[in-house]
Short mmCIF file of C-alpha atoms and ligand atoms in Angstrom, two decimals:
data_model
loop_
_atom_site.label_atom_id
_atom_site.label_comp_id
_atom_site.label_asym_id
_atom_site.label_seq_id
_atom_site.Cartn_x
_atom_site.Cartn_y
_atom_site.Cartn_z
CA MET A 2 6.88 0.52 50.80
CA ALA A 3 9.52 -1.45 53.17
CA SER A 4 7.95 -4.77 54.13
CA ASP A 5 10.09 -4.77 57.27
CA ARG A 6 7.87 -1.72 58.49
CA PRO A 7 5.73 -2.52 61.61
CA ILE A 8 2.18 -3.54 62.03
CA GLY A 9 0.31 -1.24 64.27
CA VAL A 10 -2.29 -2.48 66.25
CA PHE A 11 -4.68 -0.76 68.60
CA ASP A 12 -7.60 -1.02 71.18
CA SER A 13 -9.54 1.12 73.72
CA GLY A 14 -7.32 -0.91 76.34
CA VAL A 15 -5.92 -3.98 77.06
CA GLY A 16 -8.65 -6.06 75.18
CA GLY A 17 -6.89 -5.96 71.68
CA LEU A 18 -3.85 -8.42 72.91
CA SER A 19 -6.42 -11.17 72.71
CA VAL A 20 -6.10 -10.22 68.94
CA LEU A 21 -2.23 -9.21 68.95
CA ARG A 22 -1.58 -12.69 70.63
CA GLU A 23 -2.90 -14.73 67.14
CA ILE A 24 -1.15 -12.06 65.08
CA ARG A 25 1.78 -12.85 66.95
CA ARG A 26 1.34 -16.51 66.03
CA GLU A 27 0.33 -16.17 62.71
CA LEU A 28 3.06 -13.44 61.88
CA PRO A 29 6.14 -14.58 63.83
CA HIS A 30 8.65 -12.43 61.64
CA GLU A 31 6.66 -9.19 61.91
CA ASP A 32 7.34 -6.19 64.48
CA LEU A 33 4.04 -5.18 66.04
CA LEU A 34 3.32 -1.88 67.63
CA TYR A 35 0.11 -1.95 70.33
CA VAL A 36 -1.50 1.04 71.69
CA ALA A 37 -3.63 0.21 74.65
CA ASP A 38 -5.83 3.65 75.09
CA SER A 39 -7.02 2.49 78.61
CA ALA A 40 -7.14 6.44 79.57
CA HIS A 41 -10.24 6.40 77.42
CA ALA A 42 -11.72 2.92 78.17
CA PRO A 43 -14.32 2.02 77.67
CA TYR A 44 -15.08 3.37 74.44
CA GLY A 45 -18.43 1.42 74.48
CA ASP A 46 -19.87 4.42 76.94
CA GLN A 47 -18.48 7.44 74.65
CA PRO A 48 -20.18 9.36 72.06
CA LEU A 49 -19.32 8.23 68.49
CA ALA A 50 -17.17 11.73 67.72
CA ALA A 51 -14.93 11.08 70.87
CA ILE A 52 -14.25 7.54 69.64
CA GLU A 53 -13.64 8.81 66.00
CA ALA A 54 -11.11 11.18 67.67
CA ARG A 55 -9.26 8.81 69.50
CA ALA A 56 -8.99 6.42 66.35
CA ILE A 57 -7.52 9.26 64.52
CA ALA A 58 -5.01 10.38 67.21
CA ILE A 59 -3.91 6.58 67.65
CA ALA A 60 -3.61 5.94 63.88
CA GLU A 61 -1.57 9.07 63.37
CA PHE A 62 0.92 7.98 66.41
CA LEU A 63 1.20 4.47 64.75
CA LEU A 64 1.80 5.85 61.02
CA GLU A 65 4.57 8.11 62.89
CA ARG A 66 6.32 5.12 63.71
CA ASP A 67 5.97 3.71 60.15
CA ALA A 68 3.22 1.62 60.40
CA LYS A 69 2.50 -0.26 56.93
CA ALA A 70 -0.96 -1.43 58.04
CA LEU A 71 -3.39 -0.71 60.70
CA VAL A 72 -5.53 -3.12 62.74
CA VAL A 73 -8.51 -2.04 64.76
CA ALA A 74 -8.37 -4.54 67.51
CA CYS A 75 -11.78 -3.03 68.80
CA ASN A 76 -15.01 -4.06 67.92
CA THR A 77 -16.35 -0.61 69.18
CA ALA A 78 -13.78 1.08 67.46
CA THR A 79 -14.47 -0.61 64.19
CA GLY A 80 -18.29 0.30 64.31
CA ALA A 81 -17.24 4.01 64.96
CA ALA A 82 -14.34 4.61 63.05
CA ALA A 83 -12.95 1.80 60.54
CA ARG A 84 -14.53 3.32 57.42
CA LEU A 85 -13.29 6.95 58.52
CA LEU A 86 -9.74 5.36 58.82
CA ARG A 87 -9.86 3.84 55.47
CA ALA A 88 -10.96 6.56 53.81
CA ARG A 89 -8.18 8.66 55.15
CA TYR A 90 -5.10 6.50 54.77
CA ALA A 91 -3.67 4.55 52.16
CA VAL A 92 -2.34 1.69 54.39
CA PRO A 93 -4.60 -1.41 54.73
CA VAL A 94 -6.82 -1.02 57.43
CA ILE A 95 -7.94 -4.40 59.02
CA ALA A 96 -10.78 -4.44 61.76
CA MET A 97 -13.04 -6.83 63.80
CA GLU A 98 -16.23 -8.43 63.03
CA PRO A 99 -17.73 -10.58 65.66
CA ALA A 100 -17.90 -14.25 64.70
CA VAL A 101 -21.69 -14.32 63.97
CA LYS A 102 -21.00 -16.17 60.67
CA PRO A 103 -19.19 -19.12 61.95
CA ALA A 104 -21.49 -19.32 64.91
CA VAL A 105 -24.76 -19.22 62.94
CA ALA A 106 -23.03 -21.83 60.49
CA THR A 107 -22.04 -24.41 63.41
CA SER A 108 -24.81 -23.80 66.08
CA ARG A 109 -26.60 -27.21 66.24
CA ALA A 110 -29.51 -25.62 68.25
CA GLY A 111 -29.83 -22.66 66.12
CA VAL A 112 -29.53 -20.34 68.62
CA VAL A 113 -26.56 -17.81 68.91
CA GLY A 114 -25.66 -15.61 71.91
CA VAL A 115 -23.70 -12.60 71.00
CA LEU A 116 -21.82 -10.78 74.05
CA ALA A 117 -20.67 -7.22 73.00
CA THR A 118 -20.74 -3.53 74.19
CA ARG A 119 -23.86 -1.27 73.80
CA GLN A 120 -22.27 0.65 71.06
CA THR A 121 -21.19 -2.62 69.14
CA LEU A 122 -24.77 -3.94 69.45
CA ALA A 123 -26.25 -0.62 68.44
CA SER A 124 -24.03 0.08 65.07
CA ALA A 125 -25.55 -0.32 61.58
CA LYS A 126 -22.26 -2.81 61.17
CA PHE A 127 -23.87 -5.28 63.30
CA SER A 128 -27.13 -4.92 62.36
CA ASP A 129 -25.98 -5.62 58.84
CA LEU A 130 -23.89 -8.42 59.79
CA VAL A 131 -26.76 -10.25 61.42
CA ALA A 132 -29.15 -9.56 58.89
CA ASN A 133 -26.73 -10.87 56.19
CA HIS A 134 -26.60 -14.26 58.18
CA GLY A 135 -29.84 -15.88 58.51
CA GLY A 136 -30.36 -19.43 59.47
CA ALA A 137 -30.21 -19.14 63.15
CA GLN A 138 -31.65 -16.93 66.22
CA VAL A 139 -29.31 -14.31 67.20
CA LEU A 140 -29.68 -13.04 70.68
CA THR A 141 -27.60 -10.22 72.08
CA GLN A 142 -26.65 -9.17 75.32
CA ALA A 143 -24.67 -5.69 76.14
CA CYS A 144 -22.10 -6.39 78.94
CA PRO A 145 -21.21 -2.88 80.81
CA GLY A 146 -18.78 -3.17 83.26
CA LEU A 147 -17.15 -6.03 81.97
CA VAL A 148 -14.45 -4.05 80.02
CA GLU A 149 -13.49 -2.23 83.08
CA ARG A 150 -13.15 -5.89 85.09
CA VAL A 151 -10.53 -6.79 82.39
CA GLU A 152 -8.67 -3.60 82.68
CA ALA A 153 -8.51 -4.00 86.48
CA GLY A 154 -6.78 -7.22 85.58
CA ASP A 155 -9.95 -9.12 87.59
CA LEU A 156 -10.22 -12.03 85.67
CA GLU A 157 -11.68 -14.28 87.94
CA GLY A 158 -13.07 -12.66 91.09
CA GLU A 159 -16.21 -12.82 92.65
CA GLY A 160 -17.54 -9.89 91.21
CA THR A 161 -16.48 -10.55 87.54
CA ARG A 162 -18.18 -14.21 87.89
CA ALA A 163 -21.45 -12.53 89.11
CA LEU A 164 -21.62 -9.86 86.55
CA LEU A 165 -20.94 -12.70 83.79
CA ALA A 166 -23.26 -14.98 85.07
CA GLU A 167 -25.81 -12.20 84.90
CA TYR A 168 -24.97 -11.52 81.14
CA LEU A 169 -24.98 -15.39 80.44
CA GLU A 170 -28.32 -16.39 81.79
CA PRO A 171 -30.66 -14.73 79.40
CA LEU A 172 -28.95 -16.39 76.67
CA LEU A 173 -28.62 -19.61 77.87
CA SER A 174 -31.90 -20.02 79.17
CA ARG A 175 -33.11 -19.39 75.90
CA GLY A 176 -31.20 -22.44 74.16
CA ALA A 177 -27.98 -20.87 73.12
CA ASP A 178 -25.34 -23.31 72.45
CA THR A 179 -22.82 -20.89 70.86
CA LEU A 180 -21.41 -17.63 72.30
CA VAL A 181 -19.94 -15.17 70.34
CA LEU A 182 -17.49 -12.79 72.33
CA GLY A 183 -17.99 -9.69 70.29
CA CYS A 184 -15.41 -7.56 72.08
CA THR A 185 -11.83 -8.06 72.06
CA HIS A 186 -11.93 -7.98 75.93
CA TYR A 187 -13.59 -10.83 76.51
CA PRO A 188 -11.84 -13.69 75.24
CA HIS A 189 -9.19 -12.69 78.17
CA LEU A 190 -12.68 -13.78 80.12
CA ALA A 191 -12.80 -17.24 78.26
CA PRO A 192 -12.03 -19.83 80.90
CA LEU A 193 -14.64 -18.00 83.22
CA ILE A 194 -17.14 -18.29 80.31
CA ARG A 195 -16.58 -21.76 79.39
CA ASP A 196 -16.90 -22.44 83.06
CA LEU A 197 -20.29 -20.91 83.59
CA ALA A 198 -21.30 -22.06 80.48
CA GLY A 199 -20.66 -25.70 80.42
CA PRO A 200 -18.83 -28.02 78.00
CA GLU A 201 -21.85 -27.96 75.58
CA VAL A 202 -21.77 -24.32 74.59
CA GLN A 203 -19.06 -23.27 72.16
CA VAL A 204 -17.13 -19.76 72.63
CA LEU A 205 -15.95 -18.17 69.41
CA ASP A 206 -13.99 -14.90 68.99
CA SER A 207 -12.59 -13.63 65.96
CA GLY A 208 -8.70 -13.05 66.87
CA LEU A 209 -7.45 -15.78 64.69
CA ALA A 210 -9.69 -14.74 61.67
CA VAL A 211 -8.34 -11.13 61.61
CA ALA A 212 -4.87 -12.22 61.97
CA ARG A 213 -5.23 -14.67 58.95
CA GLN A 214 -6.82 -11.56 57.17
CA VAL A 215 -3.83 -8.99 57.98
CA ARG A 216 -1.54 -11.92 56.75
CA ARG A 217 -3.69 -11.81 53.47
CA ARG A 218 -3.52 -8.35 53.09
CA LEU A 219 -0.08 -8.01 53.50
CA ALA A 220 0.74 -10.80 51.32
CA GLU A 221 -1.49 -9.34 48.66
CA ALA A 222 0.21 -6.06 48.93
CA GLY A 223 3.85 -7.53 48.95
CA LEU A 224 4.46 -6.51 52.66
CA LEU A 225 5.00 -9.37 54.56
CA ALA A 226 8.17 -8.86 56.65
CA PRO A 227 11.44 -10.92 55.50
CA PRO A 228 12.42 -13.69 58.01
CA GLY A 229 13.54 -12.74 61.65
CA ALA A 230 12.42 -12.43 64.93
CA GLY A 231 9.34 -9.97 65.28
CA ARG A 232 9.90 -7.69 68.23
CA ASP A 233 6.62 -6.37 70.32
CA PHE A 234 6.32 -2.60 71.28
CA PHE A 235 3.63 -1.31 73.55
CA TRP A 236 2.31 1.78 74.50
CA THR A 237 -0.62 3.17 77.10
CA SER A 238 -2.39 6.47 77.56
CA GLY A 239 -3.16 5.21 81.28
CA GLN A 240 -1.11 4.11 83.99
CA PRO A 241 1.99 2.34 82.76
CA ALA A 242 3.42 1.00 86.33
CA ARG A 243 -0.54 -0.28 87.03
CA LEU A 244 -1.26 -1.64 83.33
CA ARG A 245 2.02 -3.23 82.75
CA ARG A 246 1.15 -6.08 85.38
CA VAL A 247 -2.43 -6.37 83.88
CA MET A 248 -0.73 -6.76 80.31
CA GLU A 249 2.01 -9.00 81.39
CA ARG A 250 -0.25 -11.40 82.71
CA LEU A 251 -2.50 -11.22 79.44
CA TRP A 252 0.52 -11.41 77.25
CA GLY A 253 2.48 -13.95 79.20
CA THR A 254 5.86 -12.25 79.38
CA ARG A 255 7.44 -9.41 80.84
CA ILE A 256 7.17 -6.35 78.48
CA GLU A 257 8.40 -2.55 78.31
CA LEU A 258 5.23 -0.21 78.54
CA TRP A 259 5.44 3.59 77.22
CA PRO A 260 3.63 6.16 78.07
CA LEU A 261 1.52 7.81 75.33
CA GLY A 262 0.57 11.15 76.43
CA GLU A 263 0.90 14.85 76.05
CA GLY A 264 4.59 15.82 76.11
CA VAL A 265 6.05 12.46 76.77
CA ALA A 266 8.40 11.33 73.59
CA ALA A 267 7.27 7.91 72.77
CA PRO A 268 10.07 5.72 71.38
CA GLY A 269 10.56 4.93 67.70
CA LEU A 270 11.62 1.65 66.37
CA ALA A 271 15.12 3.34 64.74
CA ARG A 272 16.65 4.48 68.15
CA ASP A 273 16.45 3.15 71.91
CA PRO A 274 13.68 4.38 73.91
CA ASP A 275 14.29 6.80 76.78
CA PRO A 276 14.84 4.41 79.85
CA SER A 277 13.87 7.63 82.23
CA ALA A 278 10.00 7.19 80.52
CA ARG A 279 9.96 3.74 81.67
CA GLY A 280 6.55 2.80 83.08
N1 LIG B 307 -12.10 -4.01 73.25
C1 LIG B 307 -13.14 -3.32 73.05
C2 LIG B 307 -14.27 -3.79 71.91
O1 LIG B 307 -13.77 -4.92 71.18
C3 LIG B 307 -13.91 -2.82 74.32
C4 LIG B 307 -14.93 -1.64 74.31
C5 LIG B 307 -14.92 -0.64 75.13
O2 LIG B 307 -13.82 -0.08 75.18
O3 LIG B 307 -15.75 -0.27 75.39
O4 LIG B 307 -15.37 -3.58 71.68
#
């Protein structure tokens, strides 16, 4: 298997860019393919079977583009479909795990608050994670509506602030001094979360840990890319023209964003993308 093949990364939308950012830092030589499944966000409100179907469709798309590994940059899709993807495909599948373990280990108050989607909090994977890391009280808070705010690019508006304040209050009032961002959309709101929670509260996510895990898995398999500048490729099932603005803001540079839709040819890596399909 050639080590210069790309890494495929996906999320229900733009949230996984918070993970992609860490992968790009950790692995500068790799080509990265990112799919934002924004037409189907939020996954957290969908039945399990629908999330599984999306995960398989996107995995197939990435593997057709020669992905040598898959990164599920979505906690909700991890709970719903990571095991399925691992059973189905031979490439390494790296998935999310909310940072409960480091939070429990470092909380001075012994009270940790986890913010995530309803689906993630209800998953067996999450219950096991909490059960296996005792030693602190773990409070949970589902945050319906937050993913939609991030998808809309509303990272600091009054509505987003009010929603976050409502979700943080039950955790902070019960003494949480450590907050775990258990959804990859939420690190994009970290400045606002820090502002609302105050400087005494530490805010953790798992982007860096996942990026390191990707590096470890590729190294073990002899699949780290040879030196060279890695390239980034982006697709969305949502509206490219609108999402490109949101994604460029989150990613920090201009990007080309390709439609991932029925009947629309998506660019491969080998040939130049069709400029007429540009969003
Ligand atoms: N970024 C996804 C996650 O980490 C968002 C979930 C959703 O679409 O509901 O859970």
